[in-house]
Tab-separated table of C-alpha atoms in Angstrom:
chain	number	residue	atom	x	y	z
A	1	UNK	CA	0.000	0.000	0.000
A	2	UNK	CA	1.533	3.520	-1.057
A	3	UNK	CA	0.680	6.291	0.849
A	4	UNK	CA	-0.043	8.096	-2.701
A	5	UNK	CA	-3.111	5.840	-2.739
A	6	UNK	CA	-4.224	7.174	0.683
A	7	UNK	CA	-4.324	10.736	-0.373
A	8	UNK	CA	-5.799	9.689	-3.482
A	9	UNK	CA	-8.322	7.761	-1.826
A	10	UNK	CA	-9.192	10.334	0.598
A	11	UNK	CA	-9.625	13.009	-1.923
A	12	UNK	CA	-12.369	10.895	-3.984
A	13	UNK	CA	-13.904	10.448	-0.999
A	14	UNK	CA	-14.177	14.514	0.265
A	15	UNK	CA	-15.211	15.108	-3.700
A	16	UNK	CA	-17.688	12.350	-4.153
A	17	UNK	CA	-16.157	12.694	-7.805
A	18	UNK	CA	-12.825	11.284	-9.575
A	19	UNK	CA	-12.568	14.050	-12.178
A	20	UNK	CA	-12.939	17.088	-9.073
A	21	UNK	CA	-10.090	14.958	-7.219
A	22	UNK	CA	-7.477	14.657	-9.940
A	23	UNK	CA	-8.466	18.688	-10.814
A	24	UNK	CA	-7.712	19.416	-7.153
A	25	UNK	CA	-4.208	16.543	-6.963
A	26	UNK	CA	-3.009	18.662	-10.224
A	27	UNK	CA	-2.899	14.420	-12.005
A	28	UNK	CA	-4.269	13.041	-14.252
A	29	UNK	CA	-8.193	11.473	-13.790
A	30	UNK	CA	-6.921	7.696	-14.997
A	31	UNK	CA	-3.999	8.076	-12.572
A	32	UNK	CA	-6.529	8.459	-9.685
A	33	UNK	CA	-8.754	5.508	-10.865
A	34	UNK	CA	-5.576	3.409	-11.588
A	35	UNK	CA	-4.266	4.198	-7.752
A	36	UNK	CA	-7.905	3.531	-6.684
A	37	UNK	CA	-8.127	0.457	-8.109
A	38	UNK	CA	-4.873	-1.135	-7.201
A	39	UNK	CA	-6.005	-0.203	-3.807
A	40	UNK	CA	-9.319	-2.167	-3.500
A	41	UNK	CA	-7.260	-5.371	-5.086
A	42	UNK	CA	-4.778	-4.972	-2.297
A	43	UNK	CA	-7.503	-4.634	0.613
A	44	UNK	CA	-10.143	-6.851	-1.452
A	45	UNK	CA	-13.060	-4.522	-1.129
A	46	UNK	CA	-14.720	-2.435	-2.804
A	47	UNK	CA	-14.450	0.918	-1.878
A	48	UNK	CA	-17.187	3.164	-3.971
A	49	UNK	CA	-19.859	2.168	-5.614
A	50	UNK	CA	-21.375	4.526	-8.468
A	51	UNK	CA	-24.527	6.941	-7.359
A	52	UNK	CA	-25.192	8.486	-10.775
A	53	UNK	CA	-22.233	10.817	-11.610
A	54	UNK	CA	-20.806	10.960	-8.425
A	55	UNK	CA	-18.891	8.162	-6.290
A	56	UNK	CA	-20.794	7.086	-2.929
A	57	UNK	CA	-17.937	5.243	-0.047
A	58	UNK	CA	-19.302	1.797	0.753
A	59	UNK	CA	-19.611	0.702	4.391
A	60	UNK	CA	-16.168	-0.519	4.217
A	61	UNK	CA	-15.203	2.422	2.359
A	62	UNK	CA	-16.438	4.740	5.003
A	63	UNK	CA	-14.644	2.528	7.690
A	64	UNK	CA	-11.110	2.860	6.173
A	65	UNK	CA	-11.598	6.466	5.420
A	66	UNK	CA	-11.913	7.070	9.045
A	67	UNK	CA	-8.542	5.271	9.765
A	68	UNK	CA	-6.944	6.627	7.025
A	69	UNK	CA	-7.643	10.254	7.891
A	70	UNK	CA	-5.739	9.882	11.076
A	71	UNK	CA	-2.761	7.834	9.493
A	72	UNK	CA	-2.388	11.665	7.009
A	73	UNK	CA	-3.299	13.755	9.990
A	74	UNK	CA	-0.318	11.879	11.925
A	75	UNK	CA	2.034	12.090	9.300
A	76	UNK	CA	1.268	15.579	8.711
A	77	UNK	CA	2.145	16.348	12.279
A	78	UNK	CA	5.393	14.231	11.879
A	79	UNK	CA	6.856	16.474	9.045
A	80	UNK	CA	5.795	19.533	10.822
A	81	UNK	CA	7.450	18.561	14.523
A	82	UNK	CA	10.322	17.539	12.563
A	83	UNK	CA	10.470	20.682	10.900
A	84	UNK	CA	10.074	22.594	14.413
A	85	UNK	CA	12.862	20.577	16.052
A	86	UNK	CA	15.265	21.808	13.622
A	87	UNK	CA	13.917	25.555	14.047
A	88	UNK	CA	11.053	26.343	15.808
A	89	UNK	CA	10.859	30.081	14.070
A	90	UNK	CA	9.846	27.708	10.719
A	91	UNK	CA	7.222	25.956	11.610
A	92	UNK	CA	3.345	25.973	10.825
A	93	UNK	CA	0.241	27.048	12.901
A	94	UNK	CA	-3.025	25.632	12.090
A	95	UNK	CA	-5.580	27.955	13.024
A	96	UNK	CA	-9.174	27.430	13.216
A	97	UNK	CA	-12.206	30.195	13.514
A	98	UNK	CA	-15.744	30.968	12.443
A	99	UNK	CA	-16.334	33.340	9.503
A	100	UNK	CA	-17.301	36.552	11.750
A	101	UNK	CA	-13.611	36.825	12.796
A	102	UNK	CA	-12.097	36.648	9.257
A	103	UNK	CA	-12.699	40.085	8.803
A	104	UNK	CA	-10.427	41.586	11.338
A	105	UNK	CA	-8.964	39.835	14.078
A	106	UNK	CA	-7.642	37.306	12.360
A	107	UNK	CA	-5.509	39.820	10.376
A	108	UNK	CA	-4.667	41.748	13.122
A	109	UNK	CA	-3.579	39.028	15.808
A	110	UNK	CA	-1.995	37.133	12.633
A	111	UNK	CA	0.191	40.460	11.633
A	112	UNK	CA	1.631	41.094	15.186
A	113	UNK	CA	2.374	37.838	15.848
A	114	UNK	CA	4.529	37.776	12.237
A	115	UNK	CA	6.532	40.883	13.526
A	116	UNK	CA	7.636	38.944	16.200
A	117	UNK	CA	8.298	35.535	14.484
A	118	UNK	CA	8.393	36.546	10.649
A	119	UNK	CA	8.897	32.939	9.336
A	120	UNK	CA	5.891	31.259	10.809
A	121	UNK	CA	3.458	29.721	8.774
A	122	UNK	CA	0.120	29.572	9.025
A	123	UNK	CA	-2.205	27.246	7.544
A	124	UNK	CA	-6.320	28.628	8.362
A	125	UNK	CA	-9.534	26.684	8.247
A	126	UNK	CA	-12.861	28.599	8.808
A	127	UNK	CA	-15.928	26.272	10.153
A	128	UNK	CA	-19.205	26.626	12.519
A	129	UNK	CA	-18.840	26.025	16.214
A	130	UNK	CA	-19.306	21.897	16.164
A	131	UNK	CA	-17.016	21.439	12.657
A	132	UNK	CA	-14.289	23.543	14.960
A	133	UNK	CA	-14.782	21.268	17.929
A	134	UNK	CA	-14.288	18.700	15.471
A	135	UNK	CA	-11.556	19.772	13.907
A	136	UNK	CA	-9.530	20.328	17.074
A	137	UNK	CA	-10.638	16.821	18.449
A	138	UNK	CA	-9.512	14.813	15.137
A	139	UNK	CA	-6.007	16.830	15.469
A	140	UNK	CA	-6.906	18.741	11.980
A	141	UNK	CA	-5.813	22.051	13.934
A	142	UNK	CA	-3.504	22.943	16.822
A	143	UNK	CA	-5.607	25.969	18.223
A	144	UNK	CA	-9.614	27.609	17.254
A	145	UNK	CA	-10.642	30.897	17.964
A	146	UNK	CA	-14.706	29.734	19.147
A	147	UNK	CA	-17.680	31.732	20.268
A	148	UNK	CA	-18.788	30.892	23.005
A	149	UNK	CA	-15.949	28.994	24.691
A	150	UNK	CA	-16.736	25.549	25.468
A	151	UNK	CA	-17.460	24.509	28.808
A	152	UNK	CA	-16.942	20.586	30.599
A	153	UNK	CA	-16.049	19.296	27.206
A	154	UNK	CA	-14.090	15.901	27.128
A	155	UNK	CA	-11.348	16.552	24.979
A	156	UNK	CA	-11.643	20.282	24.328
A	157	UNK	CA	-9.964	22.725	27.102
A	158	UNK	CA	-9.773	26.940	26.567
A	159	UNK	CA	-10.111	30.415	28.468
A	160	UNK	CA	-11.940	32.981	27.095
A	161	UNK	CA	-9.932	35.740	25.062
A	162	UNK	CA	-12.900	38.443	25.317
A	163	UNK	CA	-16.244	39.865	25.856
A	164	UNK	CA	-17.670	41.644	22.910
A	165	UNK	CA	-20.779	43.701	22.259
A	166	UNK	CA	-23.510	43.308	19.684
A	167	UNK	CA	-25.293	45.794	18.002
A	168	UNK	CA	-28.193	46.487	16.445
A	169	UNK	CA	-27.581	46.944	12.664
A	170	UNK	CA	-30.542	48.418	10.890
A	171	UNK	CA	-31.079	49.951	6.896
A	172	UNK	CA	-29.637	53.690	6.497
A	173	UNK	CA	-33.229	54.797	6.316
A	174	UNK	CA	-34.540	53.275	9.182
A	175	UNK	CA	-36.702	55.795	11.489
A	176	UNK	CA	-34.147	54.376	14.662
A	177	UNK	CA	-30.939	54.699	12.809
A	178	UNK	CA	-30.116	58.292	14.244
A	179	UNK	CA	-30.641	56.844	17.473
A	180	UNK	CA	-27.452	56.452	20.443
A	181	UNK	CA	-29.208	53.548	21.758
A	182	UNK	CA	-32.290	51.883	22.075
A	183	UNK	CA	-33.986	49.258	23.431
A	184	UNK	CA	-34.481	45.552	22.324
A	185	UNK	CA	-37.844	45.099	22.410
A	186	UNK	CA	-38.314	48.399	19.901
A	187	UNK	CA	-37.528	45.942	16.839
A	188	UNK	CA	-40.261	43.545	18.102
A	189	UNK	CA	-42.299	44.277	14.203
A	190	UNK	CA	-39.367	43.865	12.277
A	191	UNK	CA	-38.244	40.999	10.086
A	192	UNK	CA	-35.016	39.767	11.020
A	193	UNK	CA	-32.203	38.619	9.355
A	194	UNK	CA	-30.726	35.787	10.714
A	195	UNK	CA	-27.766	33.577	10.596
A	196	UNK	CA	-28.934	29.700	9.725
A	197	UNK	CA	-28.874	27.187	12.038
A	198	UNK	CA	-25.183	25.854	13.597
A	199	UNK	CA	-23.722	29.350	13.740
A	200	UNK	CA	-23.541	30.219	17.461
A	201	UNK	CA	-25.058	34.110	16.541
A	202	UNK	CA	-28.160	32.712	15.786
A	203	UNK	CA	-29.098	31.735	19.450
A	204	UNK	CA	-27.728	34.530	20.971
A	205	UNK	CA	-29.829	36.988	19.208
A	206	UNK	CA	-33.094	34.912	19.866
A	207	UNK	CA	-32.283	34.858	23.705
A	208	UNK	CA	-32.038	38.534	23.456
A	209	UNK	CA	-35.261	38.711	21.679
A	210	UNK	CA	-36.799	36.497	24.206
A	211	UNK	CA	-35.325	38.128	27.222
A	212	UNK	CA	-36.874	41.589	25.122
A	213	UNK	CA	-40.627	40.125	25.463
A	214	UNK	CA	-41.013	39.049	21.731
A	215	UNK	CA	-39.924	36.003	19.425
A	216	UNK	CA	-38.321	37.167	16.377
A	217	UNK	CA	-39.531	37.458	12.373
A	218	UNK	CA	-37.497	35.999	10.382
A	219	UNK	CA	-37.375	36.846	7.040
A	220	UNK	CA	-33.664	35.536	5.652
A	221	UNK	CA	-31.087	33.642	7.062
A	222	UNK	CA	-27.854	33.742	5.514
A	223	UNK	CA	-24.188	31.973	6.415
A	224	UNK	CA	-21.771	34.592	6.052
A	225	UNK	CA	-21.252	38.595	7.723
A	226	UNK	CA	-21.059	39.889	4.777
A	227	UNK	CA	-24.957	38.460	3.969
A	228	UNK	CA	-26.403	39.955	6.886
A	229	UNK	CA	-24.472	43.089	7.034
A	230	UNK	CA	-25.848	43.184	2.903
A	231	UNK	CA	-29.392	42.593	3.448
A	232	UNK	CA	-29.992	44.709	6.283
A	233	UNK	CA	-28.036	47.830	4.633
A	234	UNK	CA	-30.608	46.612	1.268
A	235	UNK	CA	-33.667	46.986	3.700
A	236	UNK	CA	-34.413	43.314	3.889
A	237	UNK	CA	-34.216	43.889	7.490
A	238	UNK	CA	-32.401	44.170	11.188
A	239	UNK	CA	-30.276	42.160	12.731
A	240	UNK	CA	-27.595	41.874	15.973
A	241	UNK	CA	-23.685	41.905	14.833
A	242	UNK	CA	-20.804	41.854	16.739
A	243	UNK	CA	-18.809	45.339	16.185
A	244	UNK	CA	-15.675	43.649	14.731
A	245	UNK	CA	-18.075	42.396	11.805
A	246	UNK	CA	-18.984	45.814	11.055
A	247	UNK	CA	-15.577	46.908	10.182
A	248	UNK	CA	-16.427	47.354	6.162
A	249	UNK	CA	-16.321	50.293	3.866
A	250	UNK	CA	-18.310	50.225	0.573
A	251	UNK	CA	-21.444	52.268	-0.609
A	252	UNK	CA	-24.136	49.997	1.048
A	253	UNK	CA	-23.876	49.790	5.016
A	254	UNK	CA	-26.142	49.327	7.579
A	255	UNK	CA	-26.357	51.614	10.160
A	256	UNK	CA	-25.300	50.703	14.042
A	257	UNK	CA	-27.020	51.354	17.094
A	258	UNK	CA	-26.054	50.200	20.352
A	259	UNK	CA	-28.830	48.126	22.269
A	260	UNK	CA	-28.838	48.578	26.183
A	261	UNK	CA	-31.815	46.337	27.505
A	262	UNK	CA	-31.335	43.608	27.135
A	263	UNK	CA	-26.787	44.440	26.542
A	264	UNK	CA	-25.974	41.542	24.446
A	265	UNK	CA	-22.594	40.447	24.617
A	266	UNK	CA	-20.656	37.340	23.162
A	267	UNK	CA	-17.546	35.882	24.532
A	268	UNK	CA	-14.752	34.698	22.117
A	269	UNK	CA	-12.682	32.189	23.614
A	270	UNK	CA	-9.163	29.874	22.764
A	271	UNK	CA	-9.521	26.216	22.447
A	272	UNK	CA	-6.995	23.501	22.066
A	273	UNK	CA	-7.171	19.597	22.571
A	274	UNK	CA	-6.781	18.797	26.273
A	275	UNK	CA	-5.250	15.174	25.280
A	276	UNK	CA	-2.382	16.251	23.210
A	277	UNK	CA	0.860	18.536	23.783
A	278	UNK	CA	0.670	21.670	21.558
A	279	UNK	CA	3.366	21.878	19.019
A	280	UNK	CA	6.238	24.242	19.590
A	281	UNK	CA	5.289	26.848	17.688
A	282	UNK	CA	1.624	26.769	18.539
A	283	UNK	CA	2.456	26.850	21.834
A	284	UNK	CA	4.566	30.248	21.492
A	285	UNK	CA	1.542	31.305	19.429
A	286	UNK	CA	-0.895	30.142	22.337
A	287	UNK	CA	1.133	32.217	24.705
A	288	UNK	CA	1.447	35.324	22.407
A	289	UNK	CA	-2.505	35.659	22.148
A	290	UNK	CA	-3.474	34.914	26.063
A	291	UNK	CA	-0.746	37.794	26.498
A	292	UNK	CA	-2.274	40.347	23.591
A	293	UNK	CA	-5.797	39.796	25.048
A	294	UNK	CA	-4.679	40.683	28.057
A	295	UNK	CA	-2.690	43.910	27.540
A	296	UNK	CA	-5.976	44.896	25.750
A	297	UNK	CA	-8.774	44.215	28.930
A	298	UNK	CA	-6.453	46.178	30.951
């Protein structure tokens, strides 16, 4: 068994499709089948069977996929500890965190931490709150930025980073956008617009609503900031943001008004895997943001 067969084989399997895997392995689609192939006549199953165009894993299949995840994911940490035993200031940092913080404190943390240790890689992965727990569990990343911080988890440990603030956002034209700040319960008629289920905004703005005295309208649900933040600013409705996902320029923006009853707040916390030793460099990275947090509550 190569281990070029393993990637190969777990490839097909994440693309459902031979002809998306060899686009994506930069080969050739009959190399892919051919590696495939030799690789069921080794282990004497069969490890797809055809669903119309795409490939479907069989039980087997979905068995060895498991196990062969964590053979790469192993491996993967094996080059990179190497790597970090001959210089730690080379190594790689995989970072997990949900879309909201893309915008700008991933930057920033990212580009302070690379004036202090300019040859550090980083390798990101952006997910929901359970595909981050996840990730972290199955060893896929060293460290997740996660909202809200986990608590009595089995294999998942962290501290919270920091407390932020969420604000109404409402269209330009709205009769409360002038407004300092106002009250929950004052949106109570409005359609909202809403992240879908599995993001971890969506609950905290219908607890707020709840704790207002009304259950909130929705009229969209998006997955992304940038969907809110465009369909409120379009007049499709209101919605709760955190402030660092209002940090946009362009010529449609919502407008943002602080809400003081109920103050709705989200924490943004640090998580690692409680059962493993962090890598070097994550470990100086670890250190670096408990530190820059810190400086900043103060």
């Amino acid at each position: 068994m190569e281990l070029r067969q393993l990637y190969y084989f777990v490839k097909v399997a994440k693309k459902e499709h031979v002809t998306q895997a060899a686009e994506e392995l930069h080969v050739a689609q009959s190399a892919v089948s051919r590696q495939i192939h030799q690789l069921e006549e080794e282990l004497g199953v069969q490890l797809f069977i055809q669903k119309g165009r795409n490939l479907q894993l069989t039980p087997v299949g979905q068995l060895f996929l498991k196990r062969a995840e964590v053979v790469l994911t192993d491996l993967e940490r094996a080059v990179v500890e190497i790597h970090e035993f001959m210089d730690p200031e080379m190594g790689e940092i995989r970072l997990g965190f949900p879309h909201s913080l893309g915008i700008q404190l991933i930057p920033q943390v990212v580009s302070e931490f690379r004036k202090l240790h300019p040859n550090v890689r980083f390798k990101f992965k952006q997910g929901m709150y359970p595909s981050l727990i996840r990730d972290i569990v199955k060893g896929e990343i060293d460290l997740a930025f996660i909202s809200p911080c986990p608590e009595g988890h089995e294999h998942v440990s962290g501290e919270i980073l920091l407390t932020e603030e969420l604000f109404a956002v409402l269209p330009p034209n709205h009769p409360l956008a002038g407004e300092h700040a106002i009250e929950l319960q004052k949106l109570k008629d409005e359609e909202f617009v809403l992240f879908s289920d599995g993001y971890s905004l969506r609950p905290l703005v219908w607890k707020a609503c709840l704790e207002a005295g009304f259950t909130p309208r929705i009229g969209f649900e998006g997955e992304e900031t940038e969907t809110i933040r465009g369909l409120v600013a379009a007049g499709m409705g209101v919605s709760l943001l955190p402030e660092m996902a209002l940090y946009q320029t362009g010529p449609l923006q919502p407008a943002k008004v602080r809400v003081h009853s109920p103050q709705v707040t989200r924490t943004i916390g640090l998580i690692r895997r409680n059962t493993q030793k962090l890598p070097s460099v994550a470990k100086v990275f670890h250190k670096f943001l408990i530190d820059y947090f810190a400086e900043r509550q103060n």
